[in-house]
JSON list of C-alpha atoms and ligand atoms in Angstrom, two decimals:
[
{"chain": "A", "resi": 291, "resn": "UNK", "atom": "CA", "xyz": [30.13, -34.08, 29.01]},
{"chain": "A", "resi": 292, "resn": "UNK", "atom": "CA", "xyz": [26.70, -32.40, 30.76]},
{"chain": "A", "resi": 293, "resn": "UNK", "atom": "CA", "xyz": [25.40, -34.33, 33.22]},
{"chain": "A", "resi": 294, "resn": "UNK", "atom": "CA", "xyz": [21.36, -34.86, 31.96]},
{"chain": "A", "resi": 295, "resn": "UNK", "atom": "CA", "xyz": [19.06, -34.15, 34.47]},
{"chain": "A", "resi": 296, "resn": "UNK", "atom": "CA", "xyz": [15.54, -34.95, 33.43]},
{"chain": "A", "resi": 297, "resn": "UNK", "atom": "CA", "xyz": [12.73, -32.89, 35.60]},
{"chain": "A", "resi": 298, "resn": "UNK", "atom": "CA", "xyz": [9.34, -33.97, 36.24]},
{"chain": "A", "resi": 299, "resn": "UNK", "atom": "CA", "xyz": [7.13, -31.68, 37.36]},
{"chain": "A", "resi": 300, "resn": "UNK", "atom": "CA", "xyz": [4.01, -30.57, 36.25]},
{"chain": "A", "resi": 301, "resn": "UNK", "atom": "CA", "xyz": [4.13, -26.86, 37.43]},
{"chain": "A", "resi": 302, "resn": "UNK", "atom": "CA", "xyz": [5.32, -25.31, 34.64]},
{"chain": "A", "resi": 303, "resn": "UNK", "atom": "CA", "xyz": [6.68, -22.19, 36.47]},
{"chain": "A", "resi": 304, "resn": "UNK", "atom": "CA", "xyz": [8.70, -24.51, 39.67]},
{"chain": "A", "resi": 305, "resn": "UNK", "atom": "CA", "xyz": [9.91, -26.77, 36.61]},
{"chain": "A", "resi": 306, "resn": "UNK", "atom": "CA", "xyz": [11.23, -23.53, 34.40]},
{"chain": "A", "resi": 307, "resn": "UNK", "atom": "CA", "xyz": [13.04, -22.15, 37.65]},
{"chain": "A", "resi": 308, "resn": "UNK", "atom": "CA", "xyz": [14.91, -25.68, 38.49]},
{"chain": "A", "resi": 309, "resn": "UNK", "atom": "CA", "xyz": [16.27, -25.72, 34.67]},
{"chain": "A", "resi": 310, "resn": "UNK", "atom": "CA", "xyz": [17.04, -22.13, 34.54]},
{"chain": "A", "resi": 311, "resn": "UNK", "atom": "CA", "xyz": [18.99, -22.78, 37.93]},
{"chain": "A", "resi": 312, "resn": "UNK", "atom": "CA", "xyz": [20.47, -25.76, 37.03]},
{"chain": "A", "resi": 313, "resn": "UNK", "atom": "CA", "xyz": [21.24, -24.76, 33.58]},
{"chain": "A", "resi": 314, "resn": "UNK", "atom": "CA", "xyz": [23.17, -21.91, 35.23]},
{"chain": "A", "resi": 315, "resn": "UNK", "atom": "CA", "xyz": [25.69, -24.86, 37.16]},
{"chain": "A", "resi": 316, "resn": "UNK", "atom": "CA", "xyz": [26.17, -26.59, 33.65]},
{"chain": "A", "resi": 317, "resn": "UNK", "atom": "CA", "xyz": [23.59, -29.24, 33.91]},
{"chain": "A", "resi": 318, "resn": "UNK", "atom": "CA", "xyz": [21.40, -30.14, 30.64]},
{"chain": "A", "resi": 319, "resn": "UNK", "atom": "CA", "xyz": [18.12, -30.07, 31.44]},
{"chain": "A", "resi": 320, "resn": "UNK", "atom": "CA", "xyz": [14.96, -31.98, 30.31]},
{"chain": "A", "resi": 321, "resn": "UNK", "atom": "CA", "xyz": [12.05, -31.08, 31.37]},
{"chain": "A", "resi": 322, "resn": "UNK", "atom": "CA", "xyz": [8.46, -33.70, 31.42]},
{"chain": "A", "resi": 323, "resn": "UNK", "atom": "CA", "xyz": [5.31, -32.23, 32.99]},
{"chain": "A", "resi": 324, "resn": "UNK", "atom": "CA", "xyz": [3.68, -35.85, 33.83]},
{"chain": "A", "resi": 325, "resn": "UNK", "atom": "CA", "xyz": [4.73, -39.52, 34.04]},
{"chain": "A", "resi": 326, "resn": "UNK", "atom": "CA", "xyz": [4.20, -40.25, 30.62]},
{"chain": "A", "resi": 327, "resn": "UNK", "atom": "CA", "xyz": [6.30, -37.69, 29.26]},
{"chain": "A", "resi": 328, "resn": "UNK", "atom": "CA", "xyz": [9.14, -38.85, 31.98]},
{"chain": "A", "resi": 329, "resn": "UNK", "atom": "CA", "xyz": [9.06, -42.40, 30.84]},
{"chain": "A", "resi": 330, "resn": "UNK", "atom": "CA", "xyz": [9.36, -41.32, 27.02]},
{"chain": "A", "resi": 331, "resn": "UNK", "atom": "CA", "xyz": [12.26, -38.88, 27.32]},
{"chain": "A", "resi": 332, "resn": "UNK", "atom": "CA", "xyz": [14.11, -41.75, 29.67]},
{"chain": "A", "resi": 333, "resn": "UNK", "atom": "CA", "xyz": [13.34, -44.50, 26.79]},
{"chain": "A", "resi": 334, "resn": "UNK", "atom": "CA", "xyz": [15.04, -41.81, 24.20]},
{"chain": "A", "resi": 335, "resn": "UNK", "atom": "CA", "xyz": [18.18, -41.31, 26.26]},
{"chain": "A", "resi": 336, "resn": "UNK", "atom": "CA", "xyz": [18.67, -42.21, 29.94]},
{"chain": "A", "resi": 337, "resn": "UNK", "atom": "CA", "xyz": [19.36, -39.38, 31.81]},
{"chain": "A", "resi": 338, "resn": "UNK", "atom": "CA", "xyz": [22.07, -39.22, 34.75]},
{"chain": "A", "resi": 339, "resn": "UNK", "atom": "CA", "xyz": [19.65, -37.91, 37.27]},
{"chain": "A", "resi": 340, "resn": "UNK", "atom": "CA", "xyz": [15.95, -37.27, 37.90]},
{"chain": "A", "resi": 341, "resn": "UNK", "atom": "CA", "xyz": [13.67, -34.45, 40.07]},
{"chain": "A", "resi": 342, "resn": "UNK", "atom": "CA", "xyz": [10.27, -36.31, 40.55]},
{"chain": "A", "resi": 343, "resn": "UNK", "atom": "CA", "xyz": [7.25, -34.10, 41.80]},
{"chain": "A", "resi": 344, "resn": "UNK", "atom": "CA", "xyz": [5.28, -36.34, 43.84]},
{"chain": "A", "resi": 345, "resn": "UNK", "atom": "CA", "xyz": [2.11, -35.10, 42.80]},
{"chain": "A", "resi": 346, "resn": "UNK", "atom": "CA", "xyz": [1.65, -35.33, 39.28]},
{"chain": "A", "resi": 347, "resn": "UNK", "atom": "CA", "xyz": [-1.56, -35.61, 37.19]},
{"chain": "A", "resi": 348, "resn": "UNK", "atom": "CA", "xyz": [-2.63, -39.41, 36.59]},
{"chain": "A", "resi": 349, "resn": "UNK", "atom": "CA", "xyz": [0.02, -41.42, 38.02]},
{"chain": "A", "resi": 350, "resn": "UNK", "atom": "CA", "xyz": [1.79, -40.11, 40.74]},
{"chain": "A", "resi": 351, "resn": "UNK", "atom": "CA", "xyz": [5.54, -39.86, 41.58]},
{"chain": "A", "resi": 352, "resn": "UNK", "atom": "CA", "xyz": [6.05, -42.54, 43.54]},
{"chain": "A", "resi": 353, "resn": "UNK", "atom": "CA", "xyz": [4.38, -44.74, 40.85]},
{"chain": "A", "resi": 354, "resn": "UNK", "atom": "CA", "xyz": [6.77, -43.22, 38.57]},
{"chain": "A", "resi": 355, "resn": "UNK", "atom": "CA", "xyz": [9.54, -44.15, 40.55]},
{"chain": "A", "resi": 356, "resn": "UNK", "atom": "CA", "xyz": [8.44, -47.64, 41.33]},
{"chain": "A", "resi": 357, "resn": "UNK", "atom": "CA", "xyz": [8.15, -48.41, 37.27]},
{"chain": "A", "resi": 358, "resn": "UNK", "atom": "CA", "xyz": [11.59, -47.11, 36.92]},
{"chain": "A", "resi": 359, "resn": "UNK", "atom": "CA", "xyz": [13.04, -48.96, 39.81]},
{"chain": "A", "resi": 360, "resn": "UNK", "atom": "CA", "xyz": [11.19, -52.30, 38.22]},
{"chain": "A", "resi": 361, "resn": "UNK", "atom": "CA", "xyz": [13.19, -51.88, 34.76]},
{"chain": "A", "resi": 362, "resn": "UNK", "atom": "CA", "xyz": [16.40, -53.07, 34.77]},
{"chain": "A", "resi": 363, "resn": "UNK", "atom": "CA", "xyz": [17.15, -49.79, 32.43]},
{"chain": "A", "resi": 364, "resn": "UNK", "atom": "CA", "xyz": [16.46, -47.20, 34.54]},
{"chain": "A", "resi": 365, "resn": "UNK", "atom": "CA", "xyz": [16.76, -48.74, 38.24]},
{"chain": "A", "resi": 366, "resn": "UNK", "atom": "CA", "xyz": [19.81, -46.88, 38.66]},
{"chain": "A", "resi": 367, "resn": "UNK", "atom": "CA", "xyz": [18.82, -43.81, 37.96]},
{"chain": "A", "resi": 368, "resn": "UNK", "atom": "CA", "xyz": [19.42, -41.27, 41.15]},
{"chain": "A", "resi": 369, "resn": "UNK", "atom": "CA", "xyz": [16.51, -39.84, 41.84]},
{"chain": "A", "resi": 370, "resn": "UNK", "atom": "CA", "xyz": [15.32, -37.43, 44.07]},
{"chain": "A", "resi": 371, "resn": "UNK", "atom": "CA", "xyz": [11.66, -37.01, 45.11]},
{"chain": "A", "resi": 372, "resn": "UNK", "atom": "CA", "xyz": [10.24, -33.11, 45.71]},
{"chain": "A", "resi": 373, "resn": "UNK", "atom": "CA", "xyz": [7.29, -32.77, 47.62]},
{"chain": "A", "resi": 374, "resn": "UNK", "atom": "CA", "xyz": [5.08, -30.10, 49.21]},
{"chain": "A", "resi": 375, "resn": "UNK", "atom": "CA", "xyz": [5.42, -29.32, 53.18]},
{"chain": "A", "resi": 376, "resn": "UNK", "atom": "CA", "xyz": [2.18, -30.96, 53.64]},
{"chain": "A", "resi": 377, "resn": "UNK", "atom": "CA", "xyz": [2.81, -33.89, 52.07]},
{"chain": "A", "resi": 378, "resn": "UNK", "atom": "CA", "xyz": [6.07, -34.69, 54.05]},
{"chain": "A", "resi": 379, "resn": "UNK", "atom": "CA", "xyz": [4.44, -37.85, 55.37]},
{"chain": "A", "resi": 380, "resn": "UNK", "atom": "CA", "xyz": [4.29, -39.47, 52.04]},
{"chain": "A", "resi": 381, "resn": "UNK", "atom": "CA", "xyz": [8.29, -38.51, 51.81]},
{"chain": "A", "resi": 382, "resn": "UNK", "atom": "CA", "xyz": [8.23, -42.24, 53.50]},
{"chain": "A", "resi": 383, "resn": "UNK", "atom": "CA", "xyz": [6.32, -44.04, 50.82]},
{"chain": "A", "resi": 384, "resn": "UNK", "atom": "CA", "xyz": [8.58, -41.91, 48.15]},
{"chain": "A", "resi": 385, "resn": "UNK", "atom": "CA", "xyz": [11.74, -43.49, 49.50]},
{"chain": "A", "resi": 386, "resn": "UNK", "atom": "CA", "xyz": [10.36, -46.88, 50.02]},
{"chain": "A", "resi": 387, "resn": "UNK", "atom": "CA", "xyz": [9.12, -46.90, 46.37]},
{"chain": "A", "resi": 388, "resn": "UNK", "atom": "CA", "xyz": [12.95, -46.29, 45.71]},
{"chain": "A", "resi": 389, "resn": "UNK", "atom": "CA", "xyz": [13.71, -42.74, 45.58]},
{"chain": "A", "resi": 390, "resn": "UNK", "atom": "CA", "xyz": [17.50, -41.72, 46.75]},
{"chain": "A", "resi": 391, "resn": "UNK", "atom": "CA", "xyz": [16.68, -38.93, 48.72]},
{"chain": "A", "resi": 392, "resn": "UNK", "atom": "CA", "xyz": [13.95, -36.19, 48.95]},
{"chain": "A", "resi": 393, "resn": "UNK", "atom": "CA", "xyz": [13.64, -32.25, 49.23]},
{"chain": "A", "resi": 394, "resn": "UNK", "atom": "CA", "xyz": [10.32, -30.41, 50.46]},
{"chain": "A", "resi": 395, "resn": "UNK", "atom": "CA", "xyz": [8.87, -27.55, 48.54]},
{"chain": "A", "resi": 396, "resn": "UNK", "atom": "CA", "xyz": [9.69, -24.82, 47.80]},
{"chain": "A", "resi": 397, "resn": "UNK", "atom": "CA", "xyz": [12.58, -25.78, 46.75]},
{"chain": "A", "resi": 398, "resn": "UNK", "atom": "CA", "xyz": [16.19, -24.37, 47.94]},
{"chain": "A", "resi": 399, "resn": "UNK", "atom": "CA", "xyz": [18.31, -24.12, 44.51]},
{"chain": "A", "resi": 400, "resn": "UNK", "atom": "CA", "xyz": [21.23, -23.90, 47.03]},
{"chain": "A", "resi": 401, "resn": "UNK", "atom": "CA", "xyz": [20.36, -27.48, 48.28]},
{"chain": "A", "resi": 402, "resn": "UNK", "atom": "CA", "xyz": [18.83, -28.74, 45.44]},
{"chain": "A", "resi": 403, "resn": "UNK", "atom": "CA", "xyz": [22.45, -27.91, 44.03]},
{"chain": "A", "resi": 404, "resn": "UNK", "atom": "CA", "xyz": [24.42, -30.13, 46.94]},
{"chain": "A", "resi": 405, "resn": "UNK", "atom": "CA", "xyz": [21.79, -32.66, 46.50]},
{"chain": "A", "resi": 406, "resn": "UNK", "atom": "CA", "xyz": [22.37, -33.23, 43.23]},
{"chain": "A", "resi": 407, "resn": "UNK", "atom": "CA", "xyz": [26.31, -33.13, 43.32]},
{"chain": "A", "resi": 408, "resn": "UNK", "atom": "CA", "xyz": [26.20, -35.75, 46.20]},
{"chain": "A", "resi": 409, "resn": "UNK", "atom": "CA", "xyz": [24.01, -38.27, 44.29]},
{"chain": "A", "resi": 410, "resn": "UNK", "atom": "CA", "xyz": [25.87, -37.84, 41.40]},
{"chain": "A", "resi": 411, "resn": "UNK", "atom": "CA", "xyz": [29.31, -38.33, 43.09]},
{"chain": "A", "resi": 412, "resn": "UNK", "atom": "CA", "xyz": [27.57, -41.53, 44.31]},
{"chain": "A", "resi": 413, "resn": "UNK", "atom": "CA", "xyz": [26.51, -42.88, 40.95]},
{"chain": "A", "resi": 414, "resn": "UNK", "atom": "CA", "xyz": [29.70, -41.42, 39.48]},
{"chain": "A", "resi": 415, "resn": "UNK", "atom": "CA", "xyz": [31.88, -44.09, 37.16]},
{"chain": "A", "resi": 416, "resn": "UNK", "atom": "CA", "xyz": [29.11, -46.58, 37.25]},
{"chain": "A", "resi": 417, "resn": "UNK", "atom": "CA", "xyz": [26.99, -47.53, 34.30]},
{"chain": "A", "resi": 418, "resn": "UNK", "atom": "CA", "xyz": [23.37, -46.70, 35.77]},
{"chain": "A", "resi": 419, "resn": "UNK", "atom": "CA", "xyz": [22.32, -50.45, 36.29]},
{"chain": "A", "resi": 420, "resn": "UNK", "atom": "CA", "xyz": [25.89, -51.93, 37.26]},
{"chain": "A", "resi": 421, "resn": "UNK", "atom": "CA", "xyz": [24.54, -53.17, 40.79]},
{"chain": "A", "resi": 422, "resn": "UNK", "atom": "CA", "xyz": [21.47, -55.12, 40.73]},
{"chain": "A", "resi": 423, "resn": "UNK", "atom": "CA", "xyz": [19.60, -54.89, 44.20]},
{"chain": "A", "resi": 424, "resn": "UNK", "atom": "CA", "xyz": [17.55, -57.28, 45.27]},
{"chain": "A", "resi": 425, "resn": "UNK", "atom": "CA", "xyz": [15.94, -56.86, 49.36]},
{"chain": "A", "resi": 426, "resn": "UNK", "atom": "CA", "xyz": [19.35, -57.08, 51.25]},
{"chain": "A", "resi": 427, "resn": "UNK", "atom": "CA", "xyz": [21.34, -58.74, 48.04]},
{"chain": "A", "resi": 428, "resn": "UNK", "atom": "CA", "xyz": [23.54, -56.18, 46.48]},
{"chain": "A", "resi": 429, "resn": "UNK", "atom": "CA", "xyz": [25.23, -57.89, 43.16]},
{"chain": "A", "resi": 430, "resn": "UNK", "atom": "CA", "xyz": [28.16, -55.29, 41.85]},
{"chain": "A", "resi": 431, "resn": "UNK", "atom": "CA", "xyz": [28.75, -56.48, 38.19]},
{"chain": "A", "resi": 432, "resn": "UNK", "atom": "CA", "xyz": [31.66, -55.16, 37.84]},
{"chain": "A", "resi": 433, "resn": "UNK", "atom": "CA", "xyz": [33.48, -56.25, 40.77]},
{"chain": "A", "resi": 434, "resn": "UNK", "atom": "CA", "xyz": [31.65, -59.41, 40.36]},
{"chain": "A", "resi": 435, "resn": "UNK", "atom": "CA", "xyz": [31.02, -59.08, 43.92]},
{"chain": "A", "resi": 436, "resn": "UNK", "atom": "CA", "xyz": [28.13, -60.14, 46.10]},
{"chain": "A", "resi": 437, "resn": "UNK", "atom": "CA", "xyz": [26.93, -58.08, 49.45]},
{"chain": "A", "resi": 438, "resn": "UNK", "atom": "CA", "xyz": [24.12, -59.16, 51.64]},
{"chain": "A", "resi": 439, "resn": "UNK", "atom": "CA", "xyz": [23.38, -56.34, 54.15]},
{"chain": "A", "resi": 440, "resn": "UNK", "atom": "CA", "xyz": [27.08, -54.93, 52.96]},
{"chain": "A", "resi": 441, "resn": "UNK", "atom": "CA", "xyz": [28.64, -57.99, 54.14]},
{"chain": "A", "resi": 442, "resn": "UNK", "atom": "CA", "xyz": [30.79, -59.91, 51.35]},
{"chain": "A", "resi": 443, "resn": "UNK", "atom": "CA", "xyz": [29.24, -63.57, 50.37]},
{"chain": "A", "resi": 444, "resn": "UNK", "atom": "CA", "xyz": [31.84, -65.22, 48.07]},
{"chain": "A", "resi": 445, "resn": "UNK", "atom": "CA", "xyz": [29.84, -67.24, 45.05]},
{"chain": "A", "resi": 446, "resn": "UNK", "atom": "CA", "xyz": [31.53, -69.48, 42.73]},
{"chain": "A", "resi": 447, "resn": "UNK", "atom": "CA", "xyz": [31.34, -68.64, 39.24]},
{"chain": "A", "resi": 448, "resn": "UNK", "atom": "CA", "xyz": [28.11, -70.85, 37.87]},
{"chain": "A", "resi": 449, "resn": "UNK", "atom": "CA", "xyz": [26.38, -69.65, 41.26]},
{"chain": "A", "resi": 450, "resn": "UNK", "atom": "CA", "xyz": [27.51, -66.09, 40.00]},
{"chain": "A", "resi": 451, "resn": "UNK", "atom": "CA", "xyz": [26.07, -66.65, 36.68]},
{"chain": "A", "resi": 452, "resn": "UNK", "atom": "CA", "xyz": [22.66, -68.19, 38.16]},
{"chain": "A", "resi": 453, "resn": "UNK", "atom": "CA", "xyz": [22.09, -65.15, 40.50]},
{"chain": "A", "resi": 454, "resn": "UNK", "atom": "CA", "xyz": [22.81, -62.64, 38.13]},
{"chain": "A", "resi": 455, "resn": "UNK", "atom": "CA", "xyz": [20.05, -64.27, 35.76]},
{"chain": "A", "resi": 456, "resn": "UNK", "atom": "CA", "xyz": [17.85, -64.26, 38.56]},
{"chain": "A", "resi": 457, "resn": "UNK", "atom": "CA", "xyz": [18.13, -60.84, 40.10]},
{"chain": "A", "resi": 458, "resn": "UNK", "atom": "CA", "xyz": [17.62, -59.86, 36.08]},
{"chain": "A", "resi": 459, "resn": "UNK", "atom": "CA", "xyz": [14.76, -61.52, 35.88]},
{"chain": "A", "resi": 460, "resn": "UNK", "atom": "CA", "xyz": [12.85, -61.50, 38.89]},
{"chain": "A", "resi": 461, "resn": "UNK", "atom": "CA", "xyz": [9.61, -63.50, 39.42]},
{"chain": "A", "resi": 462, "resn": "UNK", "atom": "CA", "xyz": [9.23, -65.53, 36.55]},
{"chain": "A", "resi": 463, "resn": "UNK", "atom": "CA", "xyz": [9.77, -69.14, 36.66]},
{"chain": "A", "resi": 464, "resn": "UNK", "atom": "CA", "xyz": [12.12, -70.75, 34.44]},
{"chain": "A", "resi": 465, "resn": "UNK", "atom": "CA", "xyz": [12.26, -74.65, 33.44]},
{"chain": "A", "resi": 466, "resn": "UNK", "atom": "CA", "xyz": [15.67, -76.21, 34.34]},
{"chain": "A", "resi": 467, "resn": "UNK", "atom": "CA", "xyz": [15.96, -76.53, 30.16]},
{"chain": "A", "resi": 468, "resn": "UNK", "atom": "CA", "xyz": [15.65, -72.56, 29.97]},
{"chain": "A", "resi": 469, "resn": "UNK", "atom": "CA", "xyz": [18.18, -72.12, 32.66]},
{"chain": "A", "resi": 470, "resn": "UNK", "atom": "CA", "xyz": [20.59, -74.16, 31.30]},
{"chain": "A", "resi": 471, "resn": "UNK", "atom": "CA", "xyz": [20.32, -72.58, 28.19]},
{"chain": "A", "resi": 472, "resn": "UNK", "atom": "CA", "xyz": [20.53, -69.18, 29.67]},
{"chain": "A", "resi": 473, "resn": "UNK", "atom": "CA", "xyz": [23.56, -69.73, 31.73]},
{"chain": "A", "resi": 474, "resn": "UNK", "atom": "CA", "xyz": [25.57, -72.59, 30.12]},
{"chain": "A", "resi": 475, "resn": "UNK", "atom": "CA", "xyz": [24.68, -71.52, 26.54]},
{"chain": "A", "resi": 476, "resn": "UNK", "atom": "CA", "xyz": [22.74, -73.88, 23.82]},
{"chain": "A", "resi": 477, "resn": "UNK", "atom": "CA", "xyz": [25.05, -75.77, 22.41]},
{"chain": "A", "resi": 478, "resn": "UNK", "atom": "CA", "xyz": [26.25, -77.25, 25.73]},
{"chain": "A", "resi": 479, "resn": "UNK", "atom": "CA", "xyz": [25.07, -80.54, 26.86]},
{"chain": "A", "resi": 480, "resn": "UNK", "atom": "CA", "xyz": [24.59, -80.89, 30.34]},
{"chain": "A", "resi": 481, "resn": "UNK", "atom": "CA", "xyz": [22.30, -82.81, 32.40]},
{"chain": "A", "resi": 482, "resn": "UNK", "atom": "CA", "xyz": [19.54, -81.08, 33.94]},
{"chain": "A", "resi": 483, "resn": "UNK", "atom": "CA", "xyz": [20.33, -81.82, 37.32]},
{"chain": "A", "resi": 484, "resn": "UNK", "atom": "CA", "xyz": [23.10, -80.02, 37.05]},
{"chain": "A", "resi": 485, "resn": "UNK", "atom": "CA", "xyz": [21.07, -77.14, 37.42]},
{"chain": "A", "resi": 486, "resn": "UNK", "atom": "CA", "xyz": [19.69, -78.18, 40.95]},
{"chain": "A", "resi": 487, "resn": "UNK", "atom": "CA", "xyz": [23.47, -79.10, 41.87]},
{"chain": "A", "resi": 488, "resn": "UNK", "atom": "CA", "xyz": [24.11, -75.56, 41.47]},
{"chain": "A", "resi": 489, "resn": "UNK", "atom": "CA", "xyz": [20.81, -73.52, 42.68]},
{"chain": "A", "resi": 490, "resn": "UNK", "atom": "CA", "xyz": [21.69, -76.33, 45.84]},
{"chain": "A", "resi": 491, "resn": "UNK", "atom": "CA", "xyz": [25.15, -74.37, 46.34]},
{"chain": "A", "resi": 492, "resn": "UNK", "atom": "CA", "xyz": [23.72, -71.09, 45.52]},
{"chain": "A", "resi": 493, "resn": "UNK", "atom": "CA", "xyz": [21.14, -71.06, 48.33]},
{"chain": "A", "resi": 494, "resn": "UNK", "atom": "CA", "xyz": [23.49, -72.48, 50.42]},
{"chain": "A", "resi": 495, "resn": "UNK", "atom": "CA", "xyz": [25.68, -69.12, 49.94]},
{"chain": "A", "resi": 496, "resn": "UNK", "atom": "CA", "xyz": [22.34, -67.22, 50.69]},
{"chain": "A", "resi": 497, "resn": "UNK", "atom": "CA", "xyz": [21.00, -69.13, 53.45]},
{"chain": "A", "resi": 498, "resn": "UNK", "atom": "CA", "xyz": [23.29, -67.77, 55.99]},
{"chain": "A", "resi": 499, "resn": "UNK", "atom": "CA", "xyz": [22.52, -64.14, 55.56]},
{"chain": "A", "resi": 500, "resn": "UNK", "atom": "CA", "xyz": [18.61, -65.41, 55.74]},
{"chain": "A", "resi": 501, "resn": "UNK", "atom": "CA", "xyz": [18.23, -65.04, 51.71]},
{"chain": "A", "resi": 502, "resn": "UNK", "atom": "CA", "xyz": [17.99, -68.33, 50.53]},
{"chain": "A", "resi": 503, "resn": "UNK", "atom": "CA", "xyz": [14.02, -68.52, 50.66]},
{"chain": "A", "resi": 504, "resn": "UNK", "atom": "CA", "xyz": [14.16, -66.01, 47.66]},
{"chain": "A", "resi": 505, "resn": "UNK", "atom": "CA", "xyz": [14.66, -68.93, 44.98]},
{"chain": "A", "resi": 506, "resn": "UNK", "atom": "CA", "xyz": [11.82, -70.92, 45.07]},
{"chain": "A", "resi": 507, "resn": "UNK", "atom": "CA", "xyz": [11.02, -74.56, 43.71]},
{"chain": "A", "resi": 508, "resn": "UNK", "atom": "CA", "xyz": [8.40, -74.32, 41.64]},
{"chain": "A", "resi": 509, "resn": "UNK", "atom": "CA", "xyz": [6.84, -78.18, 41.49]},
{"chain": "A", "resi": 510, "resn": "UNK", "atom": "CA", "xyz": [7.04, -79.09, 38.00]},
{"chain": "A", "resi": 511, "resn": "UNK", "atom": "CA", "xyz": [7.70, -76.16, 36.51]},
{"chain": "A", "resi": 512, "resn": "UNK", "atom": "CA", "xyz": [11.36, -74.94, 37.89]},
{"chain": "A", "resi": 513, "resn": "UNK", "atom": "CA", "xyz": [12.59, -72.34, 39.57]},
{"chain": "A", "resi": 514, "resn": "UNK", "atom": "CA", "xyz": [11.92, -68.66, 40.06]},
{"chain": "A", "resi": 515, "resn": "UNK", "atom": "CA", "xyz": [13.38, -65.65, 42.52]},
{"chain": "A", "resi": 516, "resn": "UNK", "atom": "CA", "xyz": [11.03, -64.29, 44.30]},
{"chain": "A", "resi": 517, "resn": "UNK", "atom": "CA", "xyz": [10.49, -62.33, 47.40]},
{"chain": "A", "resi": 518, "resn": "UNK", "atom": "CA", "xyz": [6.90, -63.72, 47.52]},
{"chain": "A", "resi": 519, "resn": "UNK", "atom": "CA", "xyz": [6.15, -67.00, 49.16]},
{"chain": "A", "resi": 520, "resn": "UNK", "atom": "CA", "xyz": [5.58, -70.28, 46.76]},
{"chain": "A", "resi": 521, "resn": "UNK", "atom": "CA", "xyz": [2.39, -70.76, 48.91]},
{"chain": "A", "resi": 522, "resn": "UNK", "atom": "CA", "xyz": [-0.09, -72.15, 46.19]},
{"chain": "A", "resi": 523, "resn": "UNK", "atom": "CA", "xyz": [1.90, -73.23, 44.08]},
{"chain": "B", "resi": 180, "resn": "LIG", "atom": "CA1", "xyz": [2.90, -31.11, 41.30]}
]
């Protein structure tokens, strides 16, 4: 099948170039000339890889890309910034907002090409959001593996279940009643602190790798994962 590679740029002549180009190696291309048009043709089919233009009208690129890396849909998405030679300072602030890699207009097809090959390679086999990512935490789904700062951190399989929640559902705070439902289903009747027994065991798994800090005690409320402090609360 073509790989879908969805183009946002709002220059319609650099945009028409990359598709005929890529067209030309057997890609399908899409083609969105501002944010909102990106984030409407990815909610209509995800596509395998995106070409974000870092200055777009209204919201720019990296905004784009920090959306898409906050959706649990698209975070996977490769994606490679493009931005003008005077703008290669902000390349910085494109890859911290998440972007895979970045080229600098204009644009070598050539590289663009081996850009896009090696990303895809990367991503190849992998559902688009089959490792969550969380700071250092790196949660493979289907290996049902856990890597802080690519070092292996064995869980057991409720601790599993609990982080997986969490990295899906960062930042909110969830009652001991919710998780419970959530992880040991409805109909099971379990105490509450059985919860705590196990977020106990799960930050002890994090705390060597300097991690455990991320699920946070919310006083009468619960718990939430969070990179932010629970200063205030
Ligand atoms: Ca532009």
């Amino acid at each position: 099948m073509k790989k879908r590679v969805l183009c946002v740029e709002d220059e319609a002549d650099i945009r028409q170039m990359i598709r005929f180009s890529l067209e030309r190696e057997g890609y399908e291309v899409i083609e969105a000339g501002d944010a909102g048009q990106a984030r409407t043709a990815t909610a209509e089919r995800l596509p395998d890889l995106m070409l974000v233009d870092w200055m777009l009208p209204g919201q720019s690129g990296a905004e784009l890309i920090r959306r898409l890396r906050a959706d649990e849909l698209t975070r996977g998405i490769p994606i490679i910034m493009l931005t003008a030679r005077s703008e290669e300072d902000d390349m910085i602030v494109g890859l911290e907002s998440g972007a895979d890699d970045y080229l600098v207009k204009p644009v070598s097809l050539k590289t663009l090409h081996a850009r896009i090959r090696a990303l895809l390679r990367r991503s190849d086999g992998h559902d688009v959001n089959r490792v969550l990512t969380f700071g250092l935490l790196a949660l493979d789904l289907d290996a049902h593996r856990l890597r802080i700062s690519g070092q292996p951190v064995h869980l057991g399989i409720t601790e599993y279940r609990l982080l997986e929640f969490f990295l899906k559902h960062t930042g909110r705070v969830y009652s001991r009643a919710q998780l419970l439902d959530f992880i040991w289903g409805q109909n099971t009747y379990i105490e509450e602190r059985t919860v705590d027994v196990h977020i106990l065991r799960l930050r002890k798994s994090l705390k060597p790798h300097q991690a455990d800090h991320y699920i946070q005690t919310v006083r009468g409320a619960g718990y939430r994962f969070s990179e932010e402090t629970a200063l205030g609360l």
